[in-house]
PDB file of C-alpha atoms in Angstrom:
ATOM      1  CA  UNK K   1      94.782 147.737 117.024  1.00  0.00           C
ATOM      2  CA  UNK K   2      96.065 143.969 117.887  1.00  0.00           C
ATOM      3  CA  UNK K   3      94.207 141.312 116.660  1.00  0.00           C
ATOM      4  CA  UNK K   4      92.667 138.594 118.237  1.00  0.00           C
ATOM      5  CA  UNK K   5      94.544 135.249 117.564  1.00  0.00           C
ATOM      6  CA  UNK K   6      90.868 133.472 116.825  1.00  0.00           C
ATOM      7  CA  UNK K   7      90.175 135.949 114.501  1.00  0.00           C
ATOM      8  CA  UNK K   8      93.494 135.388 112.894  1.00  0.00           C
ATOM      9  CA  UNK K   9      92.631 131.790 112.413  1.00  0.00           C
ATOM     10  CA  UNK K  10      93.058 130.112 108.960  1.00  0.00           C
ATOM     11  CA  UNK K  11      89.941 128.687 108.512  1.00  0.00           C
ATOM     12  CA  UNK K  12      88.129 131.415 108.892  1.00  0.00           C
ATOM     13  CA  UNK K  13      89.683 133.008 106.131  1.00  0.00           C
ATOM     14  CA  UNK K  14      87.856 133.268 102.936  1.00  0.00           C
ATOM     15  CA  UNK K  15      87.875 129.764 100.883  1.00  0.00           C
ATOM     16  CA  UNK K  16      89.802 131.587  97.989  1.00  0.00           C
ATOM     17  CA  UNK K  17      92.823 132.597 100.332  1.00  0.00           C
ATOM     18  CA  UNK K  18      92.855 129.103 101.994  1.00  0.00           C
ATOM     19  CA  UNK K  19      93.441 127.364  98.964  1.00  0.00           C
ATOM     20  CA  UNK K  20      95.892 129.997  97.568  1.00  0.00           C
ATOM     21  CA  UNK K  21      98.043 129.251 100.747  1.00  0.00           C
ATOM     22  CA  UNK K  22      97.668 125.507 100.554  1.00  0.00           C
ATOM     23  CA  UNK K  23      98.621 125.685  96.905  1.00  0.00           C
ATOM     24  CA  UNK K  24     101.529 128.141  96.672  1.00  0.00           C
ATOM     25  CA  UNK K  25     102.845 128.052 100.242  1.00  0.00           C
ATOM     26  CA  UNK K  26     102.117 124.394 101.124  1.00  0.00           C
ATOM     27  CA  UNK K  27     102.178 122.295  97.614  1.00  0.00           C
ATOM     28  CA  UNK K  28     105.384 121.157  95.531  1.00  0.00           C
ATOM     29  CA  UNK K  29     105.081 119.386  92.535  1.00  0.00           C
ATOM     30  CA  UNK K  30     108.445 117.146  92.657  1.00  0.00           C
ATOM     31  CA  UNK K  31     107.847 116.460  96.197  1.00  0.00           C
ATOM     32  CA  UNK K  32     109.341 117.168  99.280  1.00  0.00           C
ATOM     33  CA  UNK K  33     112.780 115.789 100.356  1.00  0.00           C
ATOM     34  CA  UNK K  34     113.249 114.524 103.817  1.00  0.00           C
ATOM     35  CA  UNK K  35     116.636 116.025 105.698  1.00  0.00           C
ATOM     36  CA  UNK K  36     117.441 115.069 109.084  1.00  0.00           C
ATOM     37  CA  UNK K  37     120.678 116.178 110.714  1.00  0.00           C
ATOM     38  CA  UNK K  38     120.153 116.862 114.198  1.00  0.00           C
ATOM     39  CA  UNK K  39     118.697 113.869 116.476  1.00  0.00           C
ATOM     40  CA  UNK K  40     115.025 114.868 116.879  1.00  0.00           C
ATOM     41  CA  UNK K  41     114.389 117.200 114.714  1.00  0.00           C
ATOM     42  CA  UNK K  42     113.341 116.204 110.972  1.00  0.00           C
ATOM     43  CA  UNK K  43     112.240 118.945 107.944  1.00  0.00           C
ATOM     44  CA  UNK K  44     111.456 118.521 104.039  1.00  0.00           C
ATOM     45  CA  UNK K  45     112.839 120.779 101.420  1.00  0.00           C
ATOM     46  CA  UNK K  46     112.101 121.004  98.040  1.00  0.00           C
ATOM     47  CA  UNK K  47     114.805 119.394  96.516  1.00  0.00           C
ATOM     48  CA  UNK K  48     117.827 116.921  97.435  1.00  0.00           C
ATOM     49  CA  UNK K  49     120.443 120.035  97.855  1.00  0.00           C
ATOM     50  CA  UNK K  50     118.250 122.584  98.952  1.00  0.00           C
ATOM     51  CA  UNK K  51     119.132 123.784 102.272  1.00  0.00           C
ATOM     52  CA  UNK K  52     116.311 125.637 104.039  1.00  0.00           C
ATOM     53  CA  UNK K  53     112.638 124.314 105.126  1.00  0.00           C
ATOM     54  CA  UNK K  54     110.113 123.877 102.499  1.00  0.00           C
ATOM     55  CA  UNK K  55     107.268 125.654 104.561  1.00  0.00           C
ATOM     56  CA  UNK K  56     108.373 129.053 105.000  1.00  0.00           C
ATOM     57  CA  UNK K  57     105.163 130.627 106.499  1.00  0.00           C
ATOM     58  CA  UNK K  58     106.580 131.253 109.555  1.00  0.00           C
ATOM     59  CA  UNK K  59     108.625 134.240 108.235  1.00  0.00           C
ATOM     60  CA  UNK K  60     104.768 135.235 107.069  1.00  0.00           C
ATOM     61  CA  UNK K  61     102.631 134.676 110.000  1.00  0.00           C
ATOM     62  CA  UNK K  62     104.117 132.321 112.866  1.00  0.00           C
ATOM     63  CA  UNK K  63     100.360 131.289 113.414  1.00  0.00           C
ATOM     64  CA  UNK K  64      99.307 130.572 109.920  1.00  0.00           C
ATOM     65  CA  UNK K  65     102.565 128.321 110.371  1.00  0.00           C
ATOM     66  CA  UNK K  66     101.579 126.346 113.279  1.00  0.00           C
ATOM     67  CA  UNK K  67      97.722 126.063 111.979  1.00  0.00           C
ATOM     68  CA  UNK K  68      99.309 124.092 108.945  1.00  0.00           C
ATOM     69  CA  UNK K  69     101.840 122.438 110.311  1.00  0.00           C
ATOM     70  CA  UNK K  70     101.897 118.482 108.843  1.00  0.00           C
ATOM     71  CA  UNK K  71      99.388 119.733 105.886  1.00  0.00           C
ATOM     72  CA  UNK K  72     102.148 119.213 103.795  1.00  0.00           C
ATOM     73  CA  UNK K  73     102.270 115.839 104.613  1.00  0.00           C
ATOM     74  CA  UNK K  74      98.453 115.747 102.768  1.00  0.00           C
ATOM     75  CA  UNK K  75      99.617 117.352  99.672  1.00  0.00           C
ATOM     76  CA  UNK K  76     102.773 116.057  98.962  1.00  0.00           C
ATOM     77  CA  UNK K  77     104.800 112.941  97.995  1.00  0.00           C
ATOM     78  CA  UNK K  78     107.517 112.291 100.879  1.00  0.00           C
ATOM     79  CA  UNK K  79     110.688 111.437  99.395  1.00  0.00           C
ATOM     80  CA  UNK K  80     113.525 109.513 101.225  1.00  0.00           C
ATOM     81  CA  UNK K  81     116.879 109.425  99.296  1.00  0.00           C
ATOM     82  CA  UNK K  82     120.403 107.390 100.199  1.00  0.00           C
ATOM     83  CA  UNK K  83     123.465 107.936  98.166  1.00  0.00           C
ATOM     84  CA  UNK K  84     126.816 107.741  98.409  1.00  0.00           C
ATOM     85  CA  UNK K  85     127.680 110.798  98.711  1.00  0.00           C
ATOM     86  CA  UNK K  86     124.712 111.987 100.357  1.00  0.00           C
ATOM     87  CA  UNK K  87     126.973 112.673 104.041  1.00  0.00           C
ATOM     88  CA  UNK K  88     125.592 113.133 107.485  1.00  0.00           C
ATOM     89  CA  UNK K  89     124.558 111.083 110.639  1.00  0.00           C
ATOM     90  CA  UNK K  90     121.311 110.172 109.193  1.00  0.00           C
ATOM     91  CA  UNK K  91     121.403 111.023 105.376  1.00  0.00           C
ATOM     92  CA  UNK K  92     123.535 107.623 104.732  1.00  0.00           C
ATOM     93  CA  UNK K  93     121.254 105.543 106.227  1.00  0.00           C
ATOM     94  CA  UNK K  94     119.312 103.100 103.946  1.00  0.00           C
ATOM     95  CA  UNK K  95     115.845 104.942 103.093  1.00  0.00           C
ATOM     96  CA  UNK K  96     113.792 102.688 105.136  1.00  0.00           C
ATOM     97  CA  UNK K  97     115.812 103.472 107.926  1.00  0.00           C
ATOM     98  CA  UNK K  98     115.317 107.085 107.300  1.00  0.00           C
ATOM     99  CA  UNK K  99     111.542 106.596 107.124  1.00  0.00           C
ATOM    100  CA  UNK K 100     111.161 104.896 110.329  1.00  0.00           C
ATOM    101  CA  UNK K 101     113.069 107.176 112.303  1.00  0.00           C
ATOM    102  CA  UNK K 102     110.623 109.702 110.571  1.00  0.00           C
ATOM    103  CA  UNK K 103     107.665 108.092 112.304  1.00  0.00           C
ATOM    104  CA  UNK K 104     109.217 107.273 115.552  1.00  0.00           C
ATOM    105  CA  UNK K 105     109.375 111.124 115.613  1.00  0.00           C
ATOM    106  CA  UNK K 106     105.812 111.552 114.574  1.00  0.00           C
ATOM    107  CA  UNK K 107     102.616 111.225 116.524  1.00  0.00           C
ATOM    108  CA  UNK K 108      99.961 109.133 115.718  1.00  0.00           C
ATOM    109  CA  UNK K 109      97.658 112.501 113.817  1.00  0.00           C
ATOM    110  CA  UNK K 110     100.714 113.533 111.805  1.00  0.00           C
ATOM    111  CA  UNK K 111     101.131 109.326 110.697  1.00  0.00           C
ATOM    112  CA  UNK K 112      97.584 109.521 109.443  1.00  0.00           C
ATOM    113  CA  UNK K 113      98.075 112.538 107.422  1.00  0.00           C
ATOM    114  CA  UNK K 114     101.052 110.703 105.069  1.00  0.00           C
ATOM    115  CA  UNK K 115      99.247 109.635 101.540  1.00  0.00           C
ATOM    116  CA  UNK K 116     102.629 109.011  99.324  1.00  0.00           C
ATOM    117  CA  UNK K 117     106.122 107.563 100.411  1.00  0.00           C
ATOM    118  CA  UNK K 118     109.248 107.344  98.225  1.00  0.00           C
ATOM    119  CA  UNK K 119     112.053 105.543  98.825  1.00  0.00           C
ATOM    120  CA  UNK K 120     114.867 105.862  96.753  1.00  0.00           C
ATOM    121  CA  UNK K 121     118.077 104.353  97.539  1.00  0.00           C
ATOM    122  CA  UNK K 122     120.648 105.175  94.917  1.00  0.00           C
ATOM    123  CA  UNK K 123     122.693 102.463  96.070  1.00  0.00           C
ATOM    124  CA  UNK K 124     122.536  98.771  94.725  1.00  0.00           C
ATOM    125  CA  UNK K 125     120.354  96.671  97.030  1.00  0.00           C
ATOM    126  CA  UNK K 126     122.637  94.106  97.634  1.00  0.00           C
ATOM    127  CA  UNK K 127     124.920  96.346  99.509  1.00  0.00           C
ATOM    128  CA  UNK K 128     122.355  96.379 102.681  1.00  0.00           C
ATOM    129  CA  UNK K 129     120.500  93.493 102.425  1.00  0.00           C
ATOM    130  CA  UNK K 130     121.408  92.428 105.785  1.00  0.00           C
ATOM    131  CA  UNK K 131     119.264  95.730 107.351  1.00  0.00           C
ATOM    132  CA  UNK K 132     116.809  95.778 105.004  1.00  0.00           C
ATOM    133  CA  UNK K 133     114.035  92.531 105.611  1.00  0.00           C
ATOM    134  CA  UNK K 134     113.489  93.912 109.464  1.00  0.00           C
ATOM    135  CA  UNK K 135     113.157  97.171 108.311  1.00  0.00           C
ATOM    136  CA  UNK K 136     111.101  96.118 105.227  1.00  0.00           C
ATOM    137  CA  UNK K 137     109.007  93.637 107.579  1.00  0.00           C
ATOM    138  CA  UNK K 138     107.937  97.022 110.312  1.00  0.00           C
ATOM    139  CA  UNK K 139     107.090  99.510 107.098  1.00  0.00           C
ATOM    140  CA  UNK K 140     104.987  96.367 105.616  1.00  0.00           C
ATOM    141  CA  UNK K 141     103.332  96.526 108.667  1.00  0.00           C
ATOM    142  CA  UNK K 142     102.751 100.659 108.917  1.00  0.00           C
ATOM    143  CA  UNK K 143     101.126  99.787 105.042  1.00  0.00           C
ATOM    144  CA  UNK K 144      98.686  97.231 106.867  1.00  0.00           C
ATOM    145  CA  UNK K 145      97.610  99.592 109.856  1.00  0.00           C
ATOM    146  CA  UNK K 146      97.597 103.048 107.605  1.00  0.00           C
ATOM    147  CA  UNK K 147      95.618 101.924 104.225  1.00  0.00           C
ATOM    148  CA  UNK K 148      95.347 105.330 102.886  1.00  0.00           C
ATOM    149  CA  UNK K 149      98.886 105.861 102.928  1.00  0.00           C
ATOM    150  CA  UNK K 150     101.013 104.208  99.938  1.00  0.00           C
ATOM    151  CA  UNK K 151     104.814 103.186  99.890  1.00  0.00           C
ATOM    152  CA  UNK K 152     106.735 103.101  96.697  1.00  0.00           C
ATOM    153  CA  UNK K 153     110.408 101.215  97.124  1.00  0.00           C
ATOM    154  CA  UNK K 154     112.195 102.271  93.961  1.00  0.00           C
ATOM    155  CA  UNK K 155     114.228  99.434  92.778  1.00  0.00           C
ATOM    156  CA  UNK K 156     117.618 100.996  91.090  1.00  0.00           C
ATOM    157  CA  UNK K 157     118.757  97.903  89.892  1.00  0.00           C
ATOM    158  CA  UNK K 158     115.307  97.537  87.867  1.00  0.00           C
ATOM    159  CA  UNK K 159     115.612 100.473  85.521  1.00  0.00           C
ATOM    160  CA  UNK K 160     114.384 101.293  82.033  1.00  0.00           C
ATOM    161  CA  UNK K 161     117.552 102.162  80.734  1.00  0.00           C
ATOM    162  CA  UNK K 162     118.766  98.274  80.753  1.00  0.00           C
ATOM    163  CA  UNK K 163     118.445  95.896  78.308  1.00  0.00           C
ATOM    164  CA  UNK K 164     114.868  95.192  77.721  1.00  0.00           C
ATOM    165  CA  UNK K 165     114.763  91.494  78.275  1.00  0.00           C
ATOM    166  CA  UNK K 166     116.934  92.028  81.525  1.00  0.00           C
ATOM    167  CA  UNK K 167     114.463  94.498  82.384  1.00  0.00           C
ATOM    168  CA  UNK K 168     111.539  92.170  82.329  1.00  0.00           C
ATOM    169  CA  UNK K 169     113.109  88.978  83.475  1.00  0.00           C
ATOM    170  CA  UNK K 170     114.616  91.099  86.580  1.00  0.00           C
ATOM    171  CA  UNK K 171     111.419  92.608  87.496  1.00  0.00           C
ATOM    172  CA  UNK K 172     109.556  89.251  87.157  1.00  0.00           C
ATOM    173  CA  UNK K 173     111.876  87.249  89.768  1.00  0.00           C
ATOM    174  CA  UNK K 174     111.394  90.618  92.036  1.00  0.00           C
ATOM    175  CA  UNK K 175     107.559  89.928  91.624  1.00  0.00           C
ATOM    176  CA  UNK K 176     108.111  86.194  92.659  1.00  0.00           C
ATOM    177  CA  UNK K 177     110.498  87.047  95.080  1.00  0.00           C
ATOM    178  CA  UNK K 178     108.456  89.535  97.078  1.00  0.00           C
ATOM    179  CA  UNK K 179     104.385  88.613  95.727  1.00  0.00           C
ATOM    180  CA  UNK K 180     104.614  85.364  95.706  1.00  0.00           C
ATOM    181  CA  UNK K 181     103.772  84.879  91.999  1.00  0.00           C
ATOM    182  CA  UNK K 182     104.821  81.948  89.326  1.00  0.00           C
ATOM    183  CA  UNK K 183     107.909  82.368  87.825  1.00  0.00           C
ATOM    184  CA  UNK K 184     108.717  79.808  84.930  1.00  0.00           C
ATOM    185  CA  UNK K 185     105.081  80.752  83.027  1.00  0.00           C
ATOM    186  CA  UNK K 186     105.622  84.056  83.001  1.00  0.00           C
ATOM    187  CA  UNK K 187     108.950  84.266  81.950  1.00  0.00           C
ATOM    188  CA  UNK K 188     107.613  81.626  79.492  1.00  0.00           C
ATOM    189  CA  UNK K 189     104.538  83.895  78.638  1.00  0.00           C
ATOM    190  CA  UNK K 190     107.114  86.804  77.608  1.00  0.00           C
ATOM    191  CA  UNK K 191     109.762  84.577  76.649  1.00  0.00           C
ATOM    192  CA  UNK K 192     112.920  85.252  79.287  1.00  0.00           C
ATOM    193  CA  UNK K 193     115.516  83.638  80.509  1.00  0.00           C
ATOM    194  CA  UNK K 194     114.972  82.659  84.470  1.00  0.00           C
ATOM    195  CA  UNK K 195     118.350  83.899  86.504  1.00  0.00           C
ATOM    196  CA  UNK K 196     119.041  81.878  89.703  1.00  0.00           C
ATOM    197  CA  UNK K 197     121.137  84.326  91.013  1.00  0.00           C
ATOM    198  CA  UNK K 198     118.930  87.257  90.975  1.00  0.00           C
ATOM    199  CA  UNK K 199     116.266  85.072  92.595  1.00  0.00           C
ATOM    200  CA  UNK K 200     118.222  83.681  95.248  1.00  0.00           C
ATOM    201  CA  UNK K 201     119.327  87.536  95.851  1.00  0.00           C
ATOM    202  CA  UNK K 202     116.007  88.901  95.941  1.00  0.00           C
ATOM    203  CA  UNK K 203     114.195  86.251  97.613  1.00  0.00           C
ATOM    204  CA  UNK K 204     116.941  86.563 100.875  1.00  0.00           C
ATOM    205  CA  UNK K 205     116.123  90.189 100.821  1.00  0.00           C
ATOM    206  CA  UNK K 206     112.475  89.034 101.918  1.00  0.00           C
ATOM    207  CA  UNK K 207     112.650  85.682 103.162  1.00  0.00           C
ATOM    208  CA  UNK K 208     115.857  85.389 104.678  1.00  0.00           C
ATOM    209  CA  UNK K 209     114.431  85.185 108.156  1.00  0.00           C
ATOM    210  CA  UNK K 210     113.540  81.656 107.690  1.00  0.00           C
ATOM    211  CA  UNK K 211     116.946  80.545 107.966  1.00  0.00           C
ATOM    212  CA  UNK K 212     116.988  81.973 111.722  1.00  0.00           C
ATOM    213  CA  UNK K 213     114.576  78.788 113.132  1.00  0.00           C
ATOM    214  CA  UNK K 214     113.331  79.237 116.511  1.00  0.00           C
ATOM    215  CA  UNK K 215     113.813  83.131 116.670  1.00  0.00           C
ATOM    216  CA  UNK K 216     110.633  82.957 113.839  1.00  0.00           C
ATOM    217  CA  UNK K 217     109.277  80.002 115.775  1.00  0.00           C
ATOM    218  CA  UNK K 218     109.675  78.061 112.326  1.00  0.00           C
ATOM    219  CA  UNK K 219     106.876  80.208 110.716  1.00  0.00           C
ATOM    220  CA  UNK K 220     106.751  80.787 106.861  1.00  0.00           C
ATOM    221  CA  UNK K 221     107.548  84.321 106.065  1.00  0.00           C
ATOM    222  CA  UNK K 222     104.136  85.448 103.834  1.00  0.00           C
ATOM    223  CA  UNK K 223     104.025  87.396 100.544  1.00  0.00           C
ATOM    224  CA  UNK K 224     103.185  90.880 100.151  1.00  0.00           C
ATOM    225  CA  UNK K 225      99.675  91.099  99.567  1.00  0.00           C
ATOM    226  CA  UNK K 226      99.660  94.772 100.743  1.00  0.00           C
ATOM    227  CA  UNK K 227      98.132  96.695  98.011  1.00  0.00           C
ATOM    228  CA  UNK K 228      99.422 100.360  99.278  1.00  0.00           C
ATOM    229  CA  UNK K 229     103.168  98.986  99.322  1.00  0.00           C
ATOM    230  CA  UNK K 230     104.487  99.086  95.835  1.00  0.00           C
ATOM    231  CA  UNK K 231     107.802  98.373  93.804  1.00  0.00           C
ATOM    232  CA  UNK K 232     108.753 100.511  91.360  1.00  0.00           C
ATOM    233  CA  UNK K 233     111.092 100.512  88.640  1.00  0.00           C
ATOM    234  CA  UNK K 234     113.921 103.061  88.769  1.00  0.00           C
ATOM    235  CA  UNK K 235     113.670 106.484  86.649  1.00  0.00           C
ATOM    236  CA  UNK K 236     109.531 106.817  86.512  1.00  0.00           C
ATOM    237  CA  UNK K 237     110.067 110.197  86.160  1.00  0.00           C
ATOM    238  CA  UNK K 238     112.462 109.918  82.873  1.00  0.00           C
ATOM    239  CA  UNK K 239     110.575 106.863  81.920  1.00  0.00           C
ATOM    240  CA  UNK K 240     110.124 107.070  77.735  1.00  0.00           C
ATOM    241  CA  UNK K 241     108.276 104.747  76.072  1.00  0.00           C
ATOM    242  CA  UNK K 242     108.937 105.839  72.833  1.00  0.00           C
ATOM    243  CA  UNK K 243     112.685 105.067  73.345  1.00  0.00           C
ATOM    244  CA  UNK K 244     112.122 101.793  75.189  1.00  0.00           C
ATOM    245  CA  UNK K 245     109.770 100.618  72.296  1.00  0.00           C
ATOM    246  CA  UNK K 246     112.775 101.815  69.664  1.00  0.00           C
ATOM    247  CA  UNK K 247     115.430  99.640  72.423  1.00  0.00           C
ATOM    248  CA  UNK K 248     112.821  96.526  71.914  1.00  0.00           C
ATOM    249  CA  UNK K 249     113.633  96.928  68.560  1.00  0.00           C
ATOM    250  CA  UNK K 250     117.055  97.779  68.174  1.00  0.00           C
ATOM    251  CA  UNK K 251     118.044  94.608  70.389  1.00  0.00           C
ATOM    252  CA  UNK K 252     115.322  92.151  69.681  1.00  0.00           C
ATOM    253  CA  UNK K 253     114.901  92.450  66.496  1.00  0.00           C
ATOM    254  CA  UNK K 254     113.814  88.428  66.118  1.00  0.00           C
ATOM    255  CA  UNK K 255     111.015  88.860  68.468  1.00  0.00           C
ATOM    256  CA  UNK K 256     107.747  88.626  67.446  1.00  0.00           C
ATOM    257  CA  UNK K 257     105.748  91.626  67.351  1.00  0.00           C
ATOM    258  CA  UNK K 258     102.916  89.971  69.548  1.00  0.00           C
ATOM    259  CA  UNK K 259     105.808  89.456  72.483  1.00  0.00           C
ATOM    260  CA  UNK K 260     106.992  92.547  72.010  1.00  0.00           C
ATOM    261  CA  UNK K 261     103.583  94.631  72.707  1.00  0.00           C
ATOM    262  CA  UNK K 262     103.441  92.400  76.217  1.00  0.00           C
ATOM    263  CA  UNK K 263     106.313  93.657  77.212  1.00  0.00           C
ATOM    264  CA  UNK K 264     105.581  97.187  76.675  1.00  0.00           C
ATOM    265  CA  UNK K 265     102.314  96.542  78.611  1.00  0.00           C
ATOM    266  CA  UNK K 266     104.070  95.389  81.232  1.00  0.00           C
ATOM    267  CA  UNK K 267     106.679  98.011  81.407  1.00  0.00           C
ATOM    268  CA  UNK K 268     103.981 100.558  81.315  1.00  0.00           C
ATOM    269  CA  UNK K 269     102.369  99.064  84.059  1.00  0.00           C
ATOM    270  CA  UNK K 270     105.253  98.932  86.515  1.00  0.00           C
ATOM    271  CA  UNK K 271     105.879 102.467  85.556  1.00  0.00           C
ATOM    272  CA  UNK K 272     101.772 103.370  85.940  1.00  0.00           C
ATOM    273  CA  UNK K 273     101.464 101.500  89.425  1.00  0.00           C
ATOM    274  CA  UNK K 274     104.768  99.688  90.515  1.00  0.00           C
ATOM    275  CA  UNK K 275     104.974  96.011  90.906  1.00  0.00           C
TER     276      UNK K 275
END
């Protein structure tokens, strides 16, 4: 005997089942990797190679499938990735570019469902800084009109894996750069050495608009102040603090030991909650 589609509905399944789908058929733990390759039509799979839709409850039930359609977006981190030899009409785009054409697909419901953004551009940032402040400028904005949804920009030339003092004296002229904050106490405060070039890079990457004059209409360009758009040091993931604390060591060894806790506080932090 057919069933009738409203009894078929998913919420009126038991509370036991519901969660069993949302976990198992609707939940990954790394994330879900956006993959675009036709003009208007976007998925997520579950890793960067994989190469078949994440949500696979249409081969199931077709209407448990459209019920929870864009649930994933709830339970998941998003994850936008550029590299080099990443190949396809929208795959080598920068990552913010990725993740605008994402919402430019999207309507307005499915944008309020999206808690946790990552973009992660394997390339170095230099290498598209002239796209990047107009497309940083319209997601800072998304962050300002969708509070419950957080950004994370993961910074590959900020990584763990450096030396430790470059480590800390990059990430505090990206800080400056971006947040507005004072540069020559802190890298006073944890004793590092200030680098003109890297703050001239990363402040152009933000600010460079001022330079166009009447296009801005002279204005100032503000610091980010948006709490749900965060920087985050490359490799969280592989992030070992054991092994940085033995690097502090191993090529600081003159530091004092009161410097060297800061700057494991510090790292940790970046790593905890991004910059």
């Amino acid at each position: 005997m057919a069933m009738s589609s409203r009894s078929c509905s998913l919420l009126r399944l038991p509370r036991e089942l519901r969660d069993m789908i949302y976990r198992y058929a609707l939940s990954h733990y790394d994330g879900l990797f956006y993959h675009r390759v036709e003009d208007y039509k976007a998925n997520f799979y579950s890793s960067e190679d994989a190469f078949y839709e994440f949500n696979q409850l249409k081969y199931a039930c077709r209407q448990l499938y459209h019920e929870t359609a864009g649930k994933e977006l709830i339970r998941n981190d998003l994850i936008f990735v550029s590299r080099p030899d990443r190949k396809g009409k929208y795959l080598e785009r920068p990552t913010g570019v990725q993740f605008l054409g994402f919402l430019d697909m999207c309507h307005e419901v499915w944008r309020q469902r999206i808690r946790r953004v990552w973009l992660r551009n394997y390339c170095k940032i230099e290498q598209d800084r002239g796209e990047n402040p107009r497309d940083l400028h319209i997601i800072i904005d998304y962050c300002k009109i969708h509070p419950r949804t957080t950004v994370f920009w993961e910074l590959s030339q900020i990584n763990w894996l450096n030396c430790p003092a470059i480590l800390i004296s990059e990430g505090l002229h990206w800080e400056t750069a971006f947040r507005g904050t004072e540069l020559s106490s802190k890298c006073a405060k944890y004793k590092v050495a200030w680098i003109g070039g890297s703050q001239m890079v990363y402040t152009s990457l933000w600010r460079c608009w001022k330079s166009m004059g009447p296009r801005r209409g002279g204005r100032e360009i503000e610091d980010i102040n948006v709490p749900n758009f965060r920087f985050m040091p490359w490799g969280r993931d592989q992030f070992d603090e054991k092994k940085f604390r033995q690097s502090i060591d191993t090529q600081e060894p003159t530091l004092e030991d009161e410097i060297k806790k800061a700057w494991l506080e510090l790292v940790r932090e970046w790593y905890t909650v991004g910059m």
